PDB file of C-alpha atoms in Angstrom:
ATOM      1  CA  MET A   4     -70.876 -14.568  44.863  1.00  0.00           C
ATOM      2  CA  GLY A   5     -71.801 -11.145  46.226  1.00  0.00           C
ATOM      3  CA  LEU A   6     -75.382 -12.259  46.913  1.00  0.00           C
ATOM      4  CA  PHE A   7     -74.090 -15.256  48.838  1.00  0.00           C
ATOM      5  CA  ILE A   8     -71.940 -13.023  51.046  1.00  0.00           C
ATOM      6  CA  VAL A   9     -74.817 -10.567  51.613  1.00  0.00           C
ATOM      7  CA  GLY A  10     -77.135 -13.470  52.466  1.00  0.00           C
ATOM      8  CA  GLY A  11     -74.569 -14.838  54.927  1.00  0.00           C
ATOM      9  CA  ILE A  12     -74.264 -11.458  56.648  1.00  0.00           C
ATOM     10  CA  ILE A  13     -78.067 -11.065  56.906  1.00  0.00           C
ATOM     11  CA  SER A  14     -78.414 -14.598  58.191  1.00  0.00           C
ATOM     12  CA  TYR A  15     -75.749 -14.010  60.839  1.00  0.00           C
ATOM     13  CA  SER A  16     -77.325 -10.745  62.002  1.00  0.00           C
ATOM     14  CA  TYR A  17     -80.804 -12.341  62.414  1.00  0.00           C
ATOM     15  CA  ASP A  18     -79.497 -15.638  63.775  1.00  0.00           C
ATOM     16  CA  ASN A  19     -81.037 -15.198  67.259  1.00  0.00           C
ATOM     17  CA  PHE A  20     -84.413 -14.333  65.741  1.00  0.00           C
ATOM     18  CA  PHE A  21     -84.381 -17.432  63.513  1.00  0.00           C
ATOM     19  CA  ILE A  22     -83.376 -19.723  66.403  1.00  0.00           C
ATOM     20  CA  SER A  23     -86.201 -18.466  68.659  1.00  0.00           C
ATOM     21  CA  HIS A  24     -88.864 -19.078  65.966  1.00  0.00           C
ATOM     22  CA  LYS A  25     -87.715 -22.443  64.626  1.00  0.00           C
ATOM     23  CA  PRO A  26     -90.343 -25.128  64.068  1.00  0.00           C
ATOM     24  CA  GLU A  27     -90.238 -28.498  65.739  1.00  0.00           C
ATOM     25  CA  ILE A  28     -88.545 -31.212  63.745  1.00  0.00           C
ATOM     26  CA  LEU A  29     -90.769 -33.891  62.295  1.00  0.00           C
ATOM     27  CA  LEU A  30     -88.610 -37.034  62.101  1.00  0.00           C
ATOM     28  CA  ASP A  31     -90.564 -38.696  59.305  1.00  0.00           C
ATOM     29  CA  HIS A  32     -90.440 -35.670  57.073  1.00  0.00           C
ATOM     30  CA  SER A  33     -86.876 -34.788  58.028  1.00  0.00           C
ATOM     31  CA  LEU A  34     -85.593 -38.237  57.083  1.00  0.00           C
ATOM     32  CA  LEU A  35     -87.491 -38.091  53.795  1.00  0.00           C
ATOM     33  CA  PHE A  36     -86.091 -34.660  52.944  1.00  0.00           C
ATOM     34  CA  LEU A  37     -82.572 -35.732  53.975  1.00  0.00           C
ATOM     35  CA  THR A  38     -82.838 -38.748  51.700  1.00  0.00           C
ATOM     36  CA  LEU A  39     -84.254 -36.676  48.826  1.00  0.00           C
ATOM     37  CA  ASN A  40     -81.628 -34.001  49.328  1.00  0.00           C
ATOM     38  CA  THR A  41     -78.789 -36.567  49.314  1.00  0.00           C
ATOM     39  CA  LEU A  42     -80.249 -38.342  46.300  1.00  0.00           C
ATOM     40  CA  VAL A  43     -80.752 -35.138  44.282  1.00  0.00           C
ATOM     41  CA  ILE A  44     -77.313 -33.730  45.115  1.00  0.00           C
ATOM     42  CA  SER A  45     -75.635 -37.081  44.365  1.00  0.00           C
ATOM     43  CA  THR A  46     -77.500 -37.297  41.056  1.00  0.00           C
ATOM     44  CA  ILE A  47     -76.483 -33.748  40.136  1.00  0.00           C
ATOM     45  CA  VAL A  48     -72.839 -34.393  41.058  1.00  0.00           C
ATOM     46  CA  PHE A  49     -72.844 -37.708  39.160  1.00  0.00           C
ATOM     47  CA  GLY A  50     -74.421 -36.030  36.113  1.00  0.00           C
ATOM     48  CA  LEU A  51     -71.868 -33.229  36.208  1.00  0.00           C
ATOM     49  CA  VAL A  52     -69.015 -35.738  36.480  1.00  0.00           C
ATOM     50  CA  ILE A  53     -70.383 -37.679  33.499  1.00  0.00           C
ATOM     51  CA  PHE A  54     -70.798 -34.433  31.561  1.00  0.00           C
ATOM     52  CA  TYR A  55     -67.237 -33.363  32.444  1.00  0.00           C
ATOM     53  CA  VAL A  56     -65.790 -36.737  31.437  1.00  0.00           C
ATOM     54  CA  SER A  57     -67.686 -36.802  28.133  1.00  0.00           C
ATOM     55  CA  ARG A  58     -66.697 -33.209  27.284  1.00  0.00           C
ATOM     56  CA  SER A  59     -63.126 -34.005  28.274  1.00  0.00           C
ATOM     57  CA  GLN A  60     -63.112 -37.012  25.924  1.00  0.00           C
ATOM     58  CA  VAL A  61     -64.571 -34.913  23.098  1.00  0.00           C
ATOM     59  CA  ALA A  62     -61.937 -32.242  23.705  1.00  0.00           C
ATOM     60  CA  GLN A  63     -59.161 -34.853  23.727  1.00  0.00           C
ATOM     61  CA  LYS A  64     -60.413 -36.392  20.470  1.00  0.00           C
ATOM     62  CA  GLU A  65     -60.614 -32.940  18.878  1.00  0.00           C
ATOM     63  CA  ALA A  66     -57.124 -32.087  20.125  1.00  0.00           C
ATOM     64  CA  GLN A  67     -55.800 -35.388  18.730  1.00  0.00           C
ATOM     65  CA  ARG A  68     -57.483 -34.754  15.378  1.00  0.00           C
ATOM     66  CA  ILE A  69     -56.014 -31.257  15.203  1.00  0.00           C
ATOM     67  CA  ASN A  70     -52.605 -32.582  16.246  1.00  0.00           C
ATOM     68  CA  ASP A  71     -52.727 -35.246  13.521  1.00  0.00           C
ATOM     69  CA  GLU A  72     -53.723 -32.627  10.975  1.00  0.00           C
ATOM     70  CA  LEU A  73     -50.894 -30.354  12.103  1.00  0.00           C
ATOM     71  CA  GLN A  74     -48.396 -33.202  11.800  1.00  0.00           C
ATOM     72  CA  LYS A  75     -49.671 -33.971   8.302  1.00  0.00           C
ATOM     73  CA  LEU A  76     -49.432 -30.299   7.319  1.00  0.00           C
ATOM     74  CA  SER A  77     -45.953 -30.103   8.850  1.00  0.00           C
ATOM     75  CA  ALA A  78     -44.831 -33.090   6.779  1.00  0.00           C
ATOM     76  CA  GLN A  79     -46.311 -31.494   3.649  1.00  0.00           C
ATOM     77  CA  LEU A  80     -44.559 -28.233   4.474  1.00  0.00           C
ATOM     78  CA  LYS A  81     -41.212 -30.019   4.868  1.00  0.00           C
ATOM     79  CA  LYS A  82     -41.754 -31.754   1.531  1.00  0.00           C
ATOM     80  CA  LYS A  83     -42.644 -28.453  -0.157  1.00  0.00           C
ATOM     81  CA  ASN A  84     -39.587 -26.786   1.405  1.00  0.00           C
ATOM     82  CA  GLN A  85     -37.383 -29.567   0.033  1.00  0.00           C
ATOM     83  CA  GLN A  86     -38.982 -29.153  -3.401  1.00  0.00           C
ATOM     84  CA  LEU A  87     -38.440 -25.405  -3.173  1.00  0.00           C
ATOM     85  CA  ALA A  88     -34.783 -25.862  -2.236  1.00  0.00           C
ATOM     86  CA  THR A  89     -34.312 -28.291  -5.138  1.00  0.00           C
ATOM     87  CA  THR A  90     -36.050 -25.897  -7.542  1.00  0.00           C
ATOM     88  CA  GLN A  91     -33.938 -22.993  -6.306  1.00  0.00           C
ATOM     89  CA  ASN A  92     -30.752 -25.001  -6.840  1.00  0.00           C
ATOM     90  CA  GLU A  93     -31.884 -25.971 -10.332  1.00  0.00           C
ATOM     91  CA  LEU A  94     -32.776 -22.347 -11.073  1.00  0.00           C
ATOM     92  CA  ARG A  95     -29.382 -21.175  -9.806  1.00  0.00           C
ATOM     93  CA  ASP A  96     -27.644 -23.759 -12.020  1.00  0.00           C
ATOM     94  CA  SER A  97     -29.780 -22.726 -14.996  1.00  0.00           C
ATOM     95  CA  ASN A  98     -28.937 -19.055 -14.410  1.00  0.00           C
ATOM     96  CA  LEU A  99     -25.227 -19.888 -14.326  1.00  0.00           C
ATOM     97  CA  LYS A 100     -25.556 -21.837 -17.581  1.00  0.00           C
ATOM     98  CA  LEU A 101     -27.525 -18.962 -19.085  1.00  0.00           C
ATOM     99  CA  GLU A 102     -24.800 -16.484 -18.112  1.00  0.00           C
ATOM    100  CA  GLU A 103     -22.172 -18.765 -19.656  1.00  0.00           C
ATOM    101  CA  ALA A 104     -24.258 -19.123 -22.821  1.00  0.00           C
ATOM    102  CA  LYS A 105     -24.713 -15.332 -22.958  1.00  0.00           C
ATOM    103  CA  ALA A 106     -20.963 -14.794 -22.614  1.00  0.00           C
ATOM    104  CA  ASN A 107     -20.315 -17.391 -25.340  1.00  0.00           C
ATOM    105  CA  LEU A 108     -22.925 -15.764 -27.581  1.00  0.00           C
ATOM    106  CA  GLU A 109     -21.317 -12.351 -27.088  1.00  0.00           C
ATOM    107  CA  ARG A 110     -17.892 -13.793 -28.006  1.00  0.00           C
ATOM    108  CA  ILE A 111     -19.397 -15.486 -31.058  1.00  0.00           C
ATOM    109  CA  ASN A 112     -21.148 -12.233 -32.013  1.00  0.00           C
ATOM    110  CA  GLU A 113     -17.871 -10.297 -31.705  1.00  0.00           C
ATOM    111  CA  LYS A 114     -16.061 -12.891 -33.856  1.00  0.00           C
ATOM    112  CA  GLN A 115     -18.879 -12.796 -36.422  1.00  0.00           C
ATOM    113  CA  GLN A 116     -18.717  -8.998 -36.573  1.00  0.00           C
ATOM    114  CA  HIS A 117     -14.953  -9.175 -36.999  1.00  0.00           C
ATOM    115  CA  ILE A 118     -15.307 -11.764 -39.771  1.00  0.00           C
ATOM    116  CA  ASN A 119     -18.017  -9.671 -41.453  1.00  0.00           C
ATOM    117  CA  HIS A 120     -15.775  -6.641 -41.247  1.00  0.00           C
ATOM    118  CA  LEU A 121     -12.873  -8.534 -42.773  1.00  0.00           C
ATOM    119  CA  LEU A 122     -15.089  -9.885 -45.565  1.00  0.00           C
ATOM    120  CA  MET A 123     -16.495  -6.457 -46.326  1.00  0.00           C
ATOM    121  CA  LYS A 124     -12.992  -5.027 -46.327  1.00  0.00           C
ATOM    122  CA  GLU A 125     -11.785  -7.789 -48.608  1.00  0.00           C
ATOM    123  CA  LYS A 126     -14.659  -7.210 -51.019  1.00  0.00           C
ATOM    124  CA  GLY A 127     -13.928  -3.531 -50.995  1.00  0.00           C
ATOM    125  CA  TYR A 128     -17.129  -2.349 -49.384  1.00  0.00           C
ATOM    126  CA  LEU A 129     -15.272  -0.594 -46.583  1.00  0.00           C
ATOM    127  CA  GLY A 130     -12.983   2.339 -47.104  1.00  0.00           C
ATOM    128  CA  GLN A 131      -9.942   3.503 -45.218  1.00  0.00           C
ATOM    129  CA  GLY A 132     -11.878   5.875 -42.868  1.00  0.00           C
ATOM    130  CA  ASP A 133     -14.476   3.421 -41.544  1.00  0.00           C
ATOM    131  CA  LYS A 134     -14.799   2.853 -37.863  1.00  0.00           C
ATOM    132  CA  MET A 135     -14.266  -0.896 -37.846  1.00  0.00           C
ATOM    133  CA  ASP A 136     -11.236  -0.587 -40.040  1.00  0.00           C
ATOM    134  CA  SER A 137      -9.140   0.627 -37.158  1.00  0.00           C
ATOM    135  CA  GLU A 138      -9.671  -2.579 -35.167  1.00  0.00           C
TER     136      GLU A 138
END
């Protein structure tokens, strides 16, 4: 961009010099070069448009593929989150049941100890000063 601006400034400053030394126009050659110039520029523009369209289509296909993959992964994530929520609920229920079973086991253990104490007392294995005797 900078070179273009510098070239424009140089061209403007030497404009009178270039005009005074210009060659005469040869119509046959000028028409040929005009035609070649138009043809080459049109071909370049057409090629660039085709390149842009093809790259745009490739980019759109890639974006669609990625979008489809993201939607699939999103659906899998939702399914896994639902499974996780279900598993957490089941785990919470199991923990509650475990706590209840633990409390029941502790009550049963206390009753068993009391029964063992009574049996030992009845058999005469425990004396008057034993710790469990005061219960």
